[in-house]
Structure formats: C-alpha cells, structure tokens
C-alpha cells in the first residue's frame, strides 16, 4: 500500500486531495514538524530535504508535493489535460508556477508577517506584494475558463487549492474576495467530497499534531535562528 507522509500544511493537503480524488488506498503517516520528526534519520532517508509530503509507492519514493502530483496523475492516467505537446506545456508551466511562485511567496509572506521574531516592514511589504501579484496571475488565468487549464479539472487546480484556500492567512482576512475567479474555483473544489476527506485525514487516522509554537517547536521549524542566537 502507498505510504503518504504528511502534515496539515498546504503542500501535503493538496496531495491528500489527489489521493482522495483517485480513491486509491494509502497509509497516512504523520510527520510532526513541531516535534522535529522531519529530522529523524529514517525520514531523511526518503526525503533529504526534511519536508512533508513524501510518498513511498512500492520501490518508488517521491518527495516535493508537485512532483508527487505529477507522478500520481501520470501513473493513474487521471486529472491531466489532453495528451498533446501544447497541453503538456501548459500543465508543466502552471504546475511549476505554483511550485516556484505561489508556494514560496505565500510561505514567506506568512513567515515574515506571523512568525518572524521581529516585524520587518520591508520584508512584509515585499512578500505581501509578491503574493498578491502571483494570486492575481492565477485569477486572470481563471478568468479565461472554468479551471486553470480550461474545461478540465487537473492537478494544477489541486495545487492551487492547497495554498489559495488559506489566502486569508497568507495575506489578510477577506483577501480571497479580491480574486473572484479564484474564489469561484476554491468554492467549487471545497464542495467536492474528496476535499472534505483530504482535510479530515488526520482525524480519520487519529493523528494529533502538536499545536504549541513553543521554544522546542521554533527550534525545529526555524533552525536558522540558532545562527544568530534566537
């Protein structure tokens, strides 16, 4: 059975959505980053980047959420656009846009606004601006069709959902209302039974992740702080 190493962050959640959409059996295995489980030797053996998610599918190991989306979609032949060079180019372009733009800028916006030990106006402004710019690009693309790649629901939409459903936390409350096309997609995906199941993985499995952001959690989540004595 496929093993899905996860936590409740945006990247594992979008993989959980695909797994639920595919309706394939899998074993969910928690990686509690606030307890430092991502640094255990047995986990580093399958994901040297010490992040979640990771999947182990028989003798195949895949880490990085967008790589997992692509691997699973291609393996099962579902949630992909038409099999043409143009459609595949669009798929890869938007999938990598999420990987290199949406995820990193959203993550940094959250970090500097909500997690950093000191609030730096320059950093907050930069990442807020870039997050808003990137989500504006998604909104414009969704103004051209029902889904990111036209009329077909694909892994690109799932990748968008992982982050955009949390836009109020990434930016500010009500931020999603600035992007009506994106909000339409979030509402549609959020109403899918697979989305509800994806959000309930930890409850179904009985996994309780550490909620406190105490000194130990900060040590594991922000190891760079030790370099400057924080």
PDB file of C-alpha atoms in Angstrom:
ATOM      1  CA  UNK A   1       0.000   0.000   0.000  1.00  0.00           C
ATOM      2  CA  UNK A   2       1.179   3.510  -0.818  1.00  0.00           C
ATOM      3  CA  UNK A   3       2.601   5.342   2.191  1.00  0.00           C
ATOM      4  CA  UNK A   4       1.785   9.047   2.484  1.00  0.00           C
ATOM      5  CA  UNK A   5       3.990  11.004   4.875  1.00  0.00           C
ATOM      6  CA  UNK A   6       2.164  14.202   5.677  1.00  0.00           C
ATOM      7  CA  UNK A   7       1.257  17.025   7.994  1.00  0.00           C
ATOM      8  CA  UNK A   8      -1.566  19.565   7.803  1.00  0.00           C
ATOM      9  CA  UNK A   9       0.317  22.174   5.766  1.00  0.00           C
ATOM     10  CA  UNK A  10      -0.749  23.329   2.294  1.00  0.00           C
ATOM     11  CA  UNK A  11       1.625  21.083   0.355  1.00  0.00           C
ATOM     12  CA  UNK A  12       0.641  17.765   1.960  1.00  0.00           C
ATOM     13  CA  UNK A  13      -3.023  18.789   1.807  1.00  0.00           C
ATOM     14  CA  UNK A  14      -3.015  19.165  -1.974  1.00  0.00           C
ATOM     15  CA  UNK A  15      -1.509  15.679  -2.284  1.00  0.00           C
ATOM     16  CA  UNK A  16      -4.185  14.371   0.081  1.00  0.00           C
ATOM     17  CA  UNK A  17      -6.788  15.870  -2.256  1.00  0.00           C
ATOM     18  CA  UNK A  18      -5.391  13.981  -5.233  1.00  0.00           C
ATOM     19  CA  UNK A  19      -5.179  10.729  -3.283  1.00  0.00           C
ATOM     20  CA  UNK A  20      -8.817  11.120  -2.289  1.00  0.00           C
ATOM     21  CA  UNK A  21      -9.868  12.056  -5.815  1.00  0.00           C
ATOM     22  CA  UNK A  22      -8.109   8.950  -7.140  1.00  0.00           C
ATOM     23  CA  UNK A  23      -9.825   6.827  -4.480  1.00  0.00           C
ATOM     24  CA  UNK A  24      -6.785   4.614  -4.044  1.00  0.00           C
ATOM     25  CA  UNK A  25      -5.840   3.024  -0.717  1.00  0.00           C
ATOM     26  CA  UNK A  26      -2.995   4.624   1.187  1.00  0.00           C
ATOM     27  CA  UNK A  27      -1.483   4.661   4.639  1.00  0.00           C
ATOM     28  CA  UNK A  28      -1.138   8.121   6.157  1.00  0.00           C
ATOM     29  CA  UNK A  29       1.962   8.584   8.320  1.00  0.00           C
ATOM     30  CA  UNK A  30       2.301  11.820  10.309  1.00  0.00           C
ATOM     31  CA  UNK A  31       5.426  13.970  10.210  1.00  0.00           C
ATOM     32  CA  UNK A  32       5.059  16.408  13.094  1.00  0.00           C
ATOM     33  CA  UNK A  33       7.444  19.241  12.279  1.00  0.00           C
ATOM     34  CA  UNK A  34       6.914  20.940  15.638  1.00  0.00           C
ATOM     35  CA  UNK A  35       8.307  17.804  17.276  1.00  0.00           C
ATOM     36  CA  UNK A  36      11.221  17.595  14.841  1.00  0.00           C
ATOM     37  CA  UNK A  37      10.102  14.337  13.252  1.00  0.00           C
ATOM     38  CA  UNK A  38      11.234  15.592   9.829  1.00  0.00           C
ATOM     39  CA  UNK A  39      14.849  15.271  11.020  1.00  0.00           C
ATOM     40  CA  UNK A  40      14.673  11.639  12.087  1.00  0.00           C
ATOM     41  CA  UNK A  41      17.216   9.513  10.156  1.00  0.00           C
ATOM     42  CA  UNK A  42      14.526   7.183   8.824  1.00  0.00           C
ATOM     43  CA  UNK A  43      12.635  10.135   7.349  1.00  0.00           C
ATOM     44  CA  UNK A  44      15.723  11.825   5.931  1.00  0.00           C
ATOM     45  CA  UNK A  45      16.433   8.544   4.150  1.00  0.00           C
ATOM     46  CA  UNK A  46      13.342   9.096   1.996  1.00  0.00           C
ATOM     47  CA  UNK A  47      13.313  12.901   1.965  1.00  0.00           C
ATOM     48  CA  UNK A  48      16.735  14.517   2.390  1.00  0.00           C
ATOM     49  CA  UNK A  49      15.074  17.963   2.357  1.00  0.00           C
ATOM     50  CA  UNK A  50      13.310  17.210   5.667  1.00  0.00           C
ATOM     51  CA  UNK A  51       9.942  18.473   4.456  1.00  0.00           C
ATOM     52  CA  UNK A  52       6.497  16.964   4.014  1.00  0.00           C
ATOM     53  CA  UNK A  53       4.970  15.426   1.979  1.00  0.00           C
ATOM     54  CA  UNK A  54       6.685  12.300   0.714  1.00  0.00           C
ATOM     55  CA  UNK A  55       5.192   9.157  -0.756  1.00  0.00           C
ATOM     56  CA  UNK A  56       6.604   5.653  -0.933  1.00  0.00           C
ATOM     57  CA  UNK A  57       4.851   3.654  -3.638  1.00  0.00           C
ATOM     58  CA  UNK A  58       6.401   0.208  -3.657  1.00  0.00           C
ATOM     59  CA  UNK A  59      10.001   0.726  -4.704  1.00  0.00           C
ATOM     60  CA  UNK A  60       9.332   4.319  -5.822  1.00  0.00           C
ATOM     61  CA  UNK A  61       9.909   7.262  -3.492  1.00  0.00           C
ATOM     62  CA  UNK A  62       8.815  10.774  -4.472  1.00  0.00           C
ATOM     63  CA  UNK A  63       9.194  13.958  -2.454  1.00  0.00           C
ATOM     64  CA  UNK A  64       8.088  17.542  -3.208  1.00  0.00           C
ATOM     65  CA  UNK A  65       4.351  17.987  -3.476  1.00  0.00           C
ATOM     66  CA  UNK A  66       4.169  18.998  -7.130  1.00  0.00           C
ATOM     67  CA  UNK A  67       6.396  16.109  -8.166  1.00  0.00           C
ATOM     68  CA  UNK A  68       4.043  13.799  -6.276  1.00  0.00           C
ATOM     69  CA  UNK A  69       1.003  15.277  -8.016  1.00  0.00           C
ATOM     70  CA  UNK A  70       2.582  14.713 -11.408  1.00  0.00           C
ATOM     71  CA  UNK A  71       3.786  11.196 -10.572  1.00  0.00           C
ATOM     72  CA  UNK A  72       0.414  10.018  -9.296  1.00  0.00           C
ATOM     73  CA  UNK A  73      -1.591  11.655 -12.081  1.00  0.00           C
ATOM     74  CA  UNK A  74       0.622  10.096 -14.749  1.00  0.00           C
ATOM     75  CA  UNK A  75       0.653   6.709 -13.069  1.00  0.00           C
ATOM     76  CA  UNK A  76      -3.131   6.555 -12.868  1.00  0.00           C
ATOM     77  CA  UNK A  77      -3.856   8.489 -16.051  1.00  0.00           C
ATOM     78  CA  UNK A  78      -6.266  10.882 -14.365  1.00  0.00           C
ATOM     79  CA  UNK A  79      -6.616  14.612 -13.734  1.00  0.00           C
ATOM     80  CA  UNK A  80      -4.380  15.523 -16.650  1.00  0.00           C
ATOM     81  CA  UNK A  81      -5.137  17.646 -19.723  1.00  0.00           C
ATOM     82  CA  UNK A  82      -5.284  16.295 -23.259  1.00  0.00           C
ATOM     83  CA  UNK A  83      -2.213  14.327 -24.317  1.00  0.00           C
ATOM     84  CA  UNK A  84      -0.787  16.930 -26.690  1.00  0.00           C
ATOM     85  CA  UNK A  85       2.513  18.843 -26.589  1.00  0.00           C
ATOM     86  CA  UNK A  86       0.666  22.151 -26.118  1.00  0.00           C
ATOM     87  CA  UNK A  87      -1.484  20.888 -23.254  1.00  0.00           C
ATOM     88  CA  UNK A  88       1.506  19.306 -21.543  1.00  0.00           C
ATOM     89  CA  UNK A  89       3.423  22.560 -21.888  1.00  0.00           C
ATOM     90  CA  UNK A  90       0.580  24.385 -20.173  1.00  0.00           C
ATOM     91  CA  UNK A  91       0.417  21.732 -17.458  1.00  0.00           C
ATOM     92  CA  UNK A  92       4.126  21.922 -16.668  1.00  0.00           C
ATOM     93  CA  UNK A  93       4.215  25.723 -16.818  1.00  0.00           C
ATOM     94  CA  UNK A  94       1.403  26.224 -14.332  1.00  0.00           C
ATOM     95  CA  UNK A  95       2.495  23.363 -12.090  1.00  0.00           C
ATOM     96  CA  UNK A  96       5.973  24.886 -11.831  1.00  0.00           C
ATOM     97  CA  UNK A  97       4.471  28.363 -11.342  1.00  0.00           C
ATOM     98  CA  UNK A  98       2.787  27.010  -8.220  1.00  0.00           C
ATOM     99  CA  UNK A  99       5.985  25.281  -7.096  1.00  0.00           C
ATOM    100  CA  UNK A 100       8.343  28.216  -7.627  1.00  0.00           C
ATOM    101  CA  UNK A 101       5.996  31.166  -7.110  1.00  0.00           C
ATOM    102  CA  UNK A 102       2.773  30.562  -5.245  1.00  0.00           C
ATOM    103  CA  UNK A 103       4.223  28.275  -2.579  1.00  0.00           C
ATOM    104  CA  UNK A 104       7.434  30.148  -1.767  1.00  0.00           C
ATOM    105  CA  UNK A 105       5.937  33.650  -1.794  1.00  0.00           C
ATOM    106  CA  UNK A 106       2.934  32.535   0.243  1.00  0.00           C
ATOM    107  CA  UNK A 107       5.203  30.823   2.737  1.00  0.00           C
ATOM    108  CA  UNK A 108       7.483  33.820   3.116  1.00  0.00           C
ATOM    109  CA  UNK A 109       4.515  36.182   3.439  1.00  0.00           C
ATOM    110  CA  UNK A 110       3.229  34.084   6.328  1.00  0.00           C
ATOM    111  CA  UNK A 111       6.661  33.806   7.919  1.00  0.00           C
ATOM    112  CA  UNK A 112       7.548  37.480   7.982  1.00  0.00           C
ATOM    113  CA  UNK A 113       4.060  38.626   8.921  1.00  0.00           C
ATOM    114  CA  UNK A 114       3.198  35.990  11.518  1.00  0.00           C
ATOM    115  CA  UNK A 115       6.275  34.007  12.597  1.00  0.00           C
ATOM    116  CA  UNK A 116       9.347  36.250  12.477  1.00  0.00           C
ATOM    117  CA  UNK A 117      10.698  37.377  15.872  1.00  0.00           C
ATOM    118  CA  UNK A 118      10.655  40.972  14.662  1.00  0.00           C
ATOM    119  CA  UNK A 119       8.298  42.602  12.180  1.00  0.00           C
ATOM    120  CA  UNK A 120      10.348  43.974   9.287  1.00  0.00           C
ATOM    121  CA  UNK A 121       8.232  46.346   7.150  1.00  0.00           C
ATOM    122  CA  UNK A 122      10.419  45.877   4.079  1.00  0.00           C
ATOM    123  CA  UNK A 123      10.158  42.066   4.156  1.00  0.00           C
ATOM    124  CA  UNK A 124       6.438  42.106   4.930  1.00  0.00           C
ATOM    125  CA  UNK A 125       5.756  44.521   2.091  1.00  0.00           C
ATOM    126  CA  UNK A 126       7.872  42.583  -0.391  1.00  0.00           C
ATOM    127  CA  UNK A 127       6.270  39.219   0.209  1.00  0.00           C
ATOM    128  CA  UNK A 128       2.756  40.600   0.575  1.00  0.00           C
ATOM    129  CA  UNK A 129       3.204  42.357  -2.761  1.00  0.00           C
ATOM    130  CA  UNK A 130       4.578  39.274  -4.494  1.00  0.00           C
ATOM    131  CA  UNK A 131       1.907  37.017  -3.027  1.00  0.00           C
ATOM    132  CA  UNK A 132      -0.814  39.356  -4.245  1.00  0.00           C
ATOM    133  CA  UNK A 133       0.827  39.599  -7.673  1.00  0.00           C
ATOM    134  CA  UNK A 134       1.047  35.829  -8.038  1.00  0.00           C
ATOM    135  CA  UNK A 135      -2.549  35.237  -6.971  1.00  0.00           C
ATOM    136  CA  UNK A 136      -3.593  37.936  -9.416  1.00  0.00           C
ATOM    137  CA  UNK A 137      -1.978  35.915 -12.198  1.00  0.00           C
ATOM    138  CA  UNK A 138      -3.979  32.869 -11.142  1.00  0.00           C
ATOM    139  CA  UNK A 139      -7.161  34.927 -11.071  1.00  0.00           C
ATOM    140  CA  UNK A 140      -6.523  36.242 -14.566  1.00  0.00           C
ATOM    141  CA  UNK A 141      -5.923  32.719 -15.875  1.00  0.00           C
ATOM    142  CA  UNK A 142      -9.143  31.517 -14.270  1.00  0.00           C
ATOM    143  CA  UNK A 143     -10.974  34.350 -15.997  1.00  0.00           C
ATOM    144  CA  UNK A 144     -10.345  32.504 -19.261  1.00  0.00           C
ATOM    145  CA  UNK A 145     -12.008  29.222 -18.303  1.00  0.00           C
ATOM    146  CA  UNK A 146     -13.581  27.163 -15.569  1.00  0.00           C
ATOM    147  CA  UNK A 147     -10.278  25.632 -14.476  1.00  0.00           C
ATOM    148  CA  UNK A 148      -6.606  26.546 -14.711  1.00  0.00           C
ATOM    149  CA  UNK A 149      -6.205  24.533 -17.922  1.00  0.00           C
ATOM    150  CA  UNK A 150      -9.575  25.321 -19.470  1.00  0.00           C
ATOM    151  CA  UNK A 151     -12.511  22.961 -19.061  1.00  0.00           C
ATOM    152  CA  UNK A 152     -10.614  20.087 -17.421  1.00  0.00           C
ATOM    153  CA  UNK A 153     -10.146  19.689 -13.663  1.00  0.00           C
ATOM    154  CA  UNK A 154      -6.488  18.771 -13.182  1.00  0.00           C
ATOM    155  CA  UNK A 155      -3.687  18.504 -10.669  1.00  0.00           C
ATOM    156  CA  UNK A 156      -2.940  22.175 -11.336  1.00  0.00           C
ATOM    157  CA  UNK A 157      -6.259  23.128  -9.746  1.00  0.00           C
ATOM    158  CA  UNK A 158      -5.450  20.857  -6.813  1.00  0.00           C
ATOM    159  CA  UNK A 159      -2.091  22.560  -6.410  1.00  0.00           C
ATOM    160  CA  UNK A 160      -3.776  25.959  -6.420  1.00  0.00           C
ATOM    161  CA  UNK A 161      -6.339  24.808  -3.868  1.00  0.00           C
ATOM    162  CA  UNK A 162      -3.683  23.704  -1.407  1.00  0.00           C
ATOM    163  CA  UNK A 163      -2.490  27.277  -0.965  1.00  0.00           C
ATOM    164  CA  UNK A 164      -5.336  29.535  -2.095  1.00  0.00           C
ATOM    165  CA  UNK A 165      -7.852  28.126   0.371  1.00  0.00           C
ATOM    166  CA  UNK A 166      -5.614  29.715   3.064  1.00  0.00           C
ATOM    167  CA  UNK A 167      -5.303  33.099   1.368  1.00  0.00           C
ATOM    168  CA  UNK A 168      -6.841  34.903   4.334  1.00  0.00           C
ATOM    169  CA  UNK A 169      -3.942  33.638   6.459  1.00  0.00           C
ATOM    170  CA  UNK A 170      -1.318  34.268   3.775  1.00  0.00           C
ATOM    171  CA  UNK A 171      -2.459  37.862   3.275  1.00  0.00           C
ATOM    172  CA  UNK A 172      -5.384  39.187   5.315  1.00  0.00           C
ATOM    173  CA  UNK A 173      -8.977  38.286   6.101  1.00  0.00           C
ATOM    174  CA  UNK A 174     -11.135  38.765   3.034  1.00  0.00           C
ATOM    175  CA  UNK A 175      -8.171  38.624   0.651  1.00  0.00           C
ATOM    176  CA  UNK A 176      -9.829  35.934  -1.469  1.00  0.00           C
ATOM    177  CA  UNK A 177     -12.646  38.356  -2.284  1.00  0.00           C
ATOM    178  CA  UNK A 178     -10.128  40.391  -4.302  1.00  0.00           C
ATOM    179  CA  UNK A 179      -9.854  37.472  -6.712  1.00  0.00           C
ATOM    180  CA  UNK A 180     -13.389  36.477  -7.807  1.00  0.00           C
ATOM    181  CA  UNK A 181     -12.313  33.855 -10.329  1.00  0.00           C
ATOM    182  CA  UNK A 182     -10.008  32.219  -7.829  1.00  0.00           C
ATOM    183  CA  UNK A 183     -12.725  32.315  -5.177  1.00  0.00           C
ATOM    184  CA  UNK A 184     -15.091  30.591  -7.586  1.00  0.00           C
ATOM    185  CA  UNK A 185     -12.587  27.758  -8.014  1.00  0.00           C
ATOM    186  CA  UNK A 186     -11.970  27.498  -4.272  1.00  0.00           C
ATOM    187  CA  UNK A 187     -15.700  27.264  -3.614  1.00  0.00           C
ATOM    188  CA  UNK A 188     -16.131  24.573  -6.269  1.00  0.00           C
ATOM    189  CA  UNK A 189     -13.219  22.420  -5.107  1.00  0.00           C
ATOM    190  CA  UNK A 190     -14.117  22.964  -1.454  1.00  0.00           C
ATOM    191  CA  UNK A 191     -17.547  21.493  -2.124  1.00  0.00           C
ATOM    192  CA  UNK A 192     -16.112  18.276  -3.562  1.00  0.00           C
ATOM    193  CA  UNK A 193     -16.370  15.232  -1.261  1.00  0.00           C
ATOM    194  CA  UNK A 194     -12.681  14.482  -1.858  1.00  0.00           C
ATOM    195  CA  UNK A 195     -11.730  17.892  -0.462  1.00  0.00           C
ATOM    196  CA  UNK A 196     -13.627  17.220   2.756  1.00  0.00           C
ATOM    197  CA  UNK A 197     -11.897  13.852   3.059  1.00  0.00           C
ATOM    198  CA  UNK A 198      -8.486  15.409   2.373  1.00  0.00           C
ATOM    199  CA  UNK A 199      -8.976  17.900   5.197  1.00  0.00           C
ATOM    200  CA  UNK A 200     -10.037  15.110   7.533  1.00  0.00           C
ATOM    201  CA  UNK A 201      -7.043  12.804   7.029  1.00  0.00           C
ATOM    202  CA  UNK A 202      -5.580  13.442  10.478  1.00  0.00           C
ATOM    203  CA  UNK A 203      -8.934  12.914  12.175  1.00  0.00           C
ATOM    204  CA  UNK A 204      -9.623   9.715  10.263  1.00  0.00           C
ATOM    205  CA  UNK A 205      -6.171   8.412  11.162  1.00  0.00           C
ATOM    206  CA  UNK A 206      -6.348   9.647  14.753  1.00  0.00           C
ATOM    207  CA  UNK A 207      -3.204  11.731  14.461  1.00  0.00           C
ATOM    208  CA  UNK A 208      -2.784  14.641  16.871  1.00  0.00           C
ATOM    209  CA  UNK A 209      -0.205  17.174  15.716  1.00  0.00           C
ATOM    210  CA  UNK A 210       1.480  19.478  18.197  1.00  0.00           C
ATOM    211  CA  UNK A 211      -0.279  22.840  18.235  1.00  0.00           C
ATOM    212  CA  UNK A 212       2.011  24.839  20.546  1.00  0.00           C
ATOM    213  CA  UNK A 213       4.657  27.003  18.926  1.00  0.00           C
ATOM    214  CA  UNK A 214       6.929  26.817  21.951  1.00  0.00           C
ATOM    215  CA  UNK A 215      10.712  27.075  22.141  1.00  0.00           C
ATOM    216  CA  UNK A 216      11.226  23.454  21.074  1.00  0.00           C
ATOM    217  CA  UNK A 217       8.873  23.850  18.108  1.00  0.00           C
ATOM    218  CA  UNK A 218      10.638  27.032  16.987  1.00  0.00           C
ATOM    219  CA  UNK A 219      13.975  25.234  17.230  1.00  0.00           C
ATOM    220  CA  UNK A 220      12.759  22.545  14.851  1.00  0.00           C
ATOM    221  CA  UNK A 221      10.804  24.792  12.474  1.00  0.00           C
ATOM    222  CA  UNK A 222      13.263  27.684  12.299  1.00  0.00           C
ATOM    223  CA  UNK A 223      16.732  26.160  12.807  1.00  0.00           C
ATOM    224  CA  UNK A 224      18.317  29.181  11.124  1.00  0.00           C
ATOM    225  CA  UNK A 225      17.605  31.236  14.248  1.00  0.00           C
ATOM    226  CA  UNK A 226      20.330  29.405  16.159  1.00  0.00           C
ATOM    227  CA  UNK A 227      22.916  31.028  13.914  1.00  0.00           C
ATOM    228  CA  UNK A 228      22.038  34.464  15.334  1.00  0.00           C
ATOM    229  CA  UNK A 229      21.301  33.402  18.898  1.00  0.00           C
ATOM    230  CA  UNK A 230      17.486  33.424  18.731  1.00  0.00           C
TER     231      UNK A 230
END
